[in-house]
PDB file of C-alpha atoms in Angstrom:
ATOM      1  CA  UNK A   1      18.839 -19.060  -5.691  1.00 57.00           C
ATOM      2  CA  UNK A   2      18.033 -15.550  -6.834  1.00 58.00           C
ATOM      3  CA  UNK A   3      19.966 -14.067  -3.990  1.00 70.00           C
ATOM      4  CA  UNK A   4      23.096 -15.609  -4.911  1.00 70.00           C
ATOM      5  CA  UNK A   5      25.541 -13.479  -6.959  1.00 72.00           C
ATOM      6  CA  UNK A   6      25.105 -14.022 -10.994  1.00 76.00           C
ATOM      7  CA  UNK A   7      27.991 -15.468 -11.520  1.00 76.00           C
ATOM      8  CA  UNK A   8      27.574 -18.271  -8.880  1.00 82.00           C
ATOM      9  CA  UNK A   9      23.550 -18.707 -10.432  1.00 87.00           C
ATOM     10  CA  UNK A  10      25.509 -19.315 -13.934  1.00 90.00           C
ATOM     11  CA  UNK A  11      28.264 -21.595 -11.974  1.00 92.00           C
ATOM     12  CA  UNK A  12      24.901 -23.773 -10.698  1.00 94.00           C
ATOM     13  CA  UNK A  13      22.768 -23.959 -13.417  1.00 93.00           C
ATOM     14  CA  UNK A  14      24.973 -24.497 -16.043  1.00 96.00           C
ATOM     15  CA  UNK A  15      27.135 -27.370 -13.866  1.00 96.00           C
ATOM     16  CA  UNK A  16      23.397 -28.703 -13.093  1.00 95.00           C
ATOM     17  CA  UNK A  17      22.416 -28.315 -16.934  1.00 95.00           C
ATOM     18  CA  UNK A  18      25.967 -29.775 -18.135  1.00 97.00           C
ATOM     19  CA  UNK A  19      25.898 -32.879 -15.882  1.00 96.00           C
ATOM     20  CA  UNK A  20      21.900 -33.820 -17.120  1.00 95.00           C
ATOM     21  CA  UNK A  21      23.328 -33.332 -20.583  1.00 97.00           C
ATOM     22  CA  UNK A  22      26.924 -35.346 -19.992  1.00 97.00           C
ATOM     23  CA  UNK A  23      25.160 -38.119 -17.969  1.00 96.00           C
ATOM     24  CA  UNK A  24      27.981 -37.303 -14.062  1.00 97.00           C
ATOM     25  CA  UNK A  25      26.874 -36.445 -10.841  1.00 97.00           C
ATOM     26  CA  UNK A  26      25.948 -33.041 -10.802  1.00 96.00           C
ATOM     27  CA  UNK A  27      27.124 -32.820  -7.524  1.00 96.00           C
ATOM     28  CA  UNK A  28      30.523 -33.640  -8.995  1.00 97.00           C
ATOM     29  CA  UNK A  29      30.442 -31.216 -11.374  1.00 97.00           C
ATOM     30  CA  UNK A  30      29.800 -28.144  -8.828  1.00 97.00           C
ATOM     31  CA  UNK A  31      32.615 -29.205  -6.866  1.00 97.00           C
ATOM     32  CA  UNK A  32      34.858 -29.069  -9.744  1.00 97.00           C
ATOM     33  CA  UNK A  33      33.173 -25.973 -10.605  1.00 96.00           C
ATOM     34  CA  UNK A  34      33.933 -24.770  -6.922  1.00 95.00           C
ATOM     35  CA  UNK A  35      37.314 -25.695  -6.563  1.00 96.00           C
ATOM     36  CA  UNK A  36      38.243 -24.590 -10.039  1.00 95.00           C
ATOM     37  CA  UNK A  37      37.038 -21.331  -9.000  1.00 92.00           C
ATOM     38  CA  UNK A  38      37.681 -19.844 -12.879  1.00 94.00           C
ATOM     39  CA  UNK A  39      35.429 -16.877 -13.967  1.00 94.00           C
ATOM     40  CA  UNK A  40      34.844 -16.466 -17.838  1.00 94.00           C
ATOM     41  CA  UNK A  41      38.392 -14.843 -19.813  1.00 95.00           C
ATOM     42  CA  UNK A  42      40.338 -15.955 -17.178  1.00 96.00           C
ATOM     43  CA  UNK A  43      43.578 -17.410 -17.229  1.00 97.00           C
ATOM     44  CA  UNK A  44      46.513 -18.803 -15.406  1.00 96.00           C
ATOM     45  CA  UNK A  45      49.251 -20.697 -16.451  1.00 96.00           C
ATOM     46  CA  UNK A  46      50.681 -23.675 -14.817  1.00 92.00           C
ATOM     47  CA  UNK A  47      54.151 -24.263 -14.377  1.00 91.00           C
ATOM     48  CA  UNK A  48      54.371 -27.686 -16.750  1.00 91.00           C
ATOM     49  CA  UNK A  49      53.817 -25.194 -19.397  1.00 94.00           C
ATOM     50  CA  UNK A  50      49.625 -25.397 -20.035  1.00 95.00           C
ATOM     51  CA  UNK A  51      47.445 -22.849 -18.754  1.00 94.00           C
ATOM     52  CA  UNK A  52      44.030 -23.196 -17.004  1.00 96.00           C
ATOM     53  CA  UNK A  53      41.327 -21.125 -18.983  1.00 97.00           C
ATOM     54  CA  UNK A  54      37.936 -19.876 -18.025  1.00 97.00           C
ATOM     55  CA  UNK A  55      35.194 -20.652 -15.531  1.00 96.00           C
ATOM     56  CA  UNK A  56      35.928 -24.257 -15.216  1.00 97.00           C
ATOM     57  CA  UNK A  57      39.356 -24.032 -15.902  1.00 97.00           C
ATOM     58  CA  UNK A  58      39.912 -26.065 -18.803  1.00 94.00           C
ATOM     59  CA  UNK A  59      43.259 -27.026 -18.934  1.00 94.00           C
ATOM     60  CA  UNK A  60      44.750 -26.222 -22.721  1.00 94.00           C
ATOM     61  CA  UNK A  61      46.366 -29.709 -23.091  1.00 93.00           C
ATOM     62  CA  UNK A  62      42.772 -30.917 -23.761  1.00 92.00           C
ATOM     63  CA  UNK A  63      42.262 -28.320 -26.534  1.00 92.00           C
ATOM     64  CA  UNK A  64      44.723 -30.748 -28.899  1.00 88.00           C
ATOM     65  CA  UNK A  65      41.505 -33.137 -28.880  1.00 88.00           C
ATOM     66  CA  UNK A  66      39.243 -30.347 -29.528  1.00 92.00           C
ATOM     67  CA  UNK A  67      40.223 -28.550 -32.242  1.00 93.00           C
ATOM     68  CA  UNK A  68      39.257 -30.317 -34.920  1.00 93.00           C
ATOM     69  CA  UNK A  69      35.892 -29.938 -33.802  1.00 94.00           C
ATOM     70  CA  UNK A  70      37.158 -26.373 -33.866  1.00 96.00           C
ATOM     71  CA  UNK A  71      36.840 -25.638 -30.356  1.00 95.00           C
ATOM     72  CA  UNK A  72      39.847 -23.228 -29.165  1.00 95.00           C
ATOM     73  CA  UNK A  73      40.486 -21.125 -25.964  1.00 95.00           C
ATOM     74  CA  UNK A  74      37.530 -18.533 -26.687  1.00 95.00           C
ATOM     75  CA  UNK A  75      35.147 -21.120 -25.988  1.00 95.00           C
ATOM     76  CA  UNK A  76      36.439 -22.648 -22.870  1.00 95.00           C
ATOM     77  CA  UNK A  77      36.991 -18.570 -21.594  1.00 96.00           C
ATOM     78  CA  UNK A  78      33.362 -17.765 -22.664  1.00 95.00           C
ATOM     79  CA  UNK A  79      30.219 -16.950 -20.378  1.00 92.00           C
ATOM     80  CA  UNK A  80      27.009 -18.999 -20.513  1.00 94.00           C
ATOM     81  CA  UNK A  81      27.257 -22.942 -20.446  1.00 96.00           C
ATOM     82  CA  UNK A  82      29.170 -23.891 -23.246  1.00 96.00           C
ATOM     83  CA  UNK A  83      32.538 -24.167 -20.870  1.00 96.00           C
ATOM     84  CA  UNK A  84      30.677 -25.926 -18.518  1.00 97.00           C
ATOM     85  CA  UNK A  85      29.138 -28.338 -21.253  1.00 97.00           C
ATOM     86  CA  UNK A  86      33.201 -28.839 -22.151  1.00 96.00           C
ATOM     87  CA  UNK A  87      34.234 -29.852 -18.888  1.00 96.00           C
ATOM     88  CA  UNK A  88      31.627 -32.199 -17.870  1.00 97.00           C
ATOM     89  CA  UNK A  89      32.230 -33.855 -21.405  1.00 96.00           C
ATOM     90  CA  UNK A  90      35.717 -34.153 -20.214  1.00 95.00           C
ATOM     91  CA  UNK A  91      34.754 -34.864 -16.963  1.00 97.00           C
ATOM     92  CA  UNK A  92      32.661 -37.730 -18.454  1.00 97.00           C
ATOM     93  CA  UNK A  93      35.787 -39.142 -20.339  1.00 96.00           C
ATOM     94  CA  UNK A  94      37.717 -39.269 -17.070  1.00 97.00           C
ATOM     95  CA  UNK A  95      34.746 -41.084 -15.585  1.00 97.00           C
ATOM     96  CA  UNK A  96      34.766 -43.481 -18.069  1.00 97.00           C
ATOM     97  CA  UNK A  97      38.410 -44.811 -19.270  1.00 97.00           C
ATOM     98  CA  UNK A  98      40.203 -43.674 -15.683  1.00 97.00           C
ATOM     99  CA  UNK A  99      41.295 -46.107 -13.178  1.00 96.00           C
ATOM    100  CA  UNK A 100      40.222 -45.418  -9.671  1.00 96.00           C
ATOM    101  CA  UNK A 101      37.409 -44.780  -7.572  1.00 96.00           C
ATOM    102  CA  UNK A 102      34.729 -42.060  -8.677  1.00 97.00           C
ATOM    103  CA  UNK A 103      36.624 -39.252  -6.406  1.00 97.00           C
ATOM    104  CA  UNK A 104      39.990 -40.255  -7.715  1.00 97.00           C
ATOM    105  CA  UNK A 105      39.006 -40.447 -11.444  1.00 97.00           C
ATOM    106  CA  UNK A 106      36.938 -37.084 -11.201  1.00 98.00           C
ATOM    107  CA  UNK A 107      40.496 -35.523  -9.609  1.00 97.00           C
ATOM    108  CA  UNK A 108      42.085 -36.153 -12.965  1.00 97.00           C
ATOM    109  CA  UNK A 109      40.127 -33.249 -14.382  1.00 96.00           C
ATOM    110  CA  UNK A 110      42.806 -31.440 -12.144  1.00 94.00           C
ATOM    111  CA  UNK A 111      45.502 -33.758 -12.361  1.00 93.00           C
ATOM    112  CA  UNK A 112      46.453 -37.367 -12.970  1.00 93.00           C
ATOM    113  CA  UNK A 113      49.811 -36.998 -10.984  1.00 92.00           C
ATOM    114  CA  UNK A 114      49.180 -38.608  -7.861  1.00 94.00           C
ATOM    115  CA  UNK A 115      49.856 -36.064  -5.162  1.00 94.00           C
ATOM    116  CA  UNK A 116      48.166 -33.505  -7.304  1.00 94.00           C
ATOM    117  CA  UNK A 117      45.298 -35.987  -7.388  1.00 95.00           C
ATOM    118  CA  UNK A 118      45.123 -36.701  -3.981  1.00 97.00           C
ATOM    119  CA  UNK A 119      45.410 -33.324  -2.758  1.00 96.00           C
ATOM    120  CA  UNK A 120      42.085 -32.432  -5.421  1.00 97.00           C
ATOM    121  CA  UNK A 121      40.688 -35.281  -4.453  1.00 97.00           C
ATOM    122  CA  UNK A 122      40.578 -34.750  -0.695  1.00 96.00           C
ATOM    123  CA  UNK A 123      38.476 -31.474  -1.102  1.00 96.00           C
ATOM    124  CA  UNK A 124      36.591 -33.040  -3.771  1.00 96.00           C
ATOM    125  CA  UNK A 125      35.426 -35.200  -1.229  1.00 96.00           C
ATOM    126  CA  UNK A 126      34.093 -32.402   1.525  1.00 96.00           C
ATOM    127  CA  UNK A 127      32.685 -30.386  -1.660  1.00 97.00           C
ATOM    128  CA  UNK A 128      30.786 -33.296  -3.390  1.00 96.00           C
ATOM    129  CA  UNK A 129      29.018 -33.832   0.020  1.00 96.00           C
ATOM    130  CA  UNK A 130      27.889 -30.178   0.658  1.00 95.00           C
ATOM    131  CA  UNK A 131      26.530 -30.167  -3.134  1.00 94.00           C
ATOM    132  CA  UNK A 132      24.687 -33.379  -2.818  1.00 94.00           C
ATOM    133  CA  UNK A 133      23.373 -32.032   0.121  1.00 92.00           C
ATOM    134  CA  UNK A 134      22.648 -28.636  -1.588  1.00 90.00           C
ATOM    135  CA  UNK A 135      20.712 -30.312  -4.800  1.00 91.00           C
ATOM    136  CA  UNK A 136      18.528 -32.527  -2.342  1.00 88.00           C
ATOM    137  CA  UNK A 137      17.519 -29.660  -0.409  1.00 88.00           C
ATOM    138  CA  UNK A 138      17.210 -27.078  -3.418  1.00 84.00           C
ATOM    139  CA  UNK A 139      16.158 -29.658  -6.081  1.00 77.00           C
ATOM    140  CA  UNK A 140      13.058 -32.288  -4.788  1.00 68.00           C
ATOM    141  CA  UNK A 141      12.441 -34.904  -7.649  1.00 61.00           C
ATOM    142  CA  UNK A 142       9.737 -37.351  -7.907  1.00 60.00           C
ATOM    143  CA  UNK A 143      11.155 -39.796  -5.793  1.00 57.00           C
ATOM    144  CA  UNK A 144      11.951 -37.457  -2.802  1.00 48.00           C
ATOM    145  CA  UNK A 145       8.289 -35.894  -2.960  1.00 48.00           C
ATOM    146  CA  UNK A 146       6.744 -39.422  -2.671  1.00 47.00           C
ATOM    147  CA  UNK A 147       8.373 -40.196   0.263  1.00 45.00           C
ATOM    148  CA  UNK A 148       8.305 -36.922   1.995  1.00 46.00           C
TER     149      UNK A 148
END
């Protein structure tokens, strides 16, 4: 992993770290984190009036929940892991009280409007294979060295 670019080594171990932490597939996670594409301070606004902030590109409707926890756009723009500890959290929520299949209810971190969804969705689903197949070849646990 040391050859990859440090952003993309933060991007994976922090998506890696935040899904252990959140309790979602990590592979999940770093497809989100892929297709989000964000880098930390960035933002872009969206044309139903919200705007997409930082690495994972936390969408500022969400930040209504968060603040009295007092957690505002600096900390969803920041480096390190704390936006990536966000977004699995709400990536966790959608997980949980979303209707749908896995794919579909993980789309809903990008949008719950259905051919938004779909549209996510679909390259969630090429994404969330190449990861899965990433962490099993990068990653051996217990289980995979026992019956290697």
């Amino acid at each position: 992993m040391l050859d990859l670019p440090p952003l993309q080594q933060e991007r994976i171990v922090c998506s890696i770290t935040a899904a252990i932490k959140y309790q979602v597939p990590a592979n999940i996670l770093l497809a989100i984190a892929e297709t989000e594409g964000g880098k930390p301070g960035m933002v872009v606004a969206n044309r139903n009036g919200t705007y997409d902030i930082g690495p994972m590109q936390f969408n500022s409707a969400y930040l209504n929940d968060l603040r009295k926890y007092g957690i505002g756009p600096a900390h969803v723009a920041a480096n390190g892991c704390y936006p990536y500890d966000l977004a699995a959290w709400r990536l966790r929520q959608h997980l949980l009280h979303d209707k749908g299949d896995i794919l579909t209810k993980a789309a809903n971190y990008h949008s719950r409007t259905a051919s938004h969804n779909q549209q996510y969705r679909g390259d969630l689903v090429k994404k969330t294979e190449k990861w899965a197949y990433w962490l099993q070849f990068n990653f051996s646990t217990y289980k995979s060295r026992l019956f290697i």
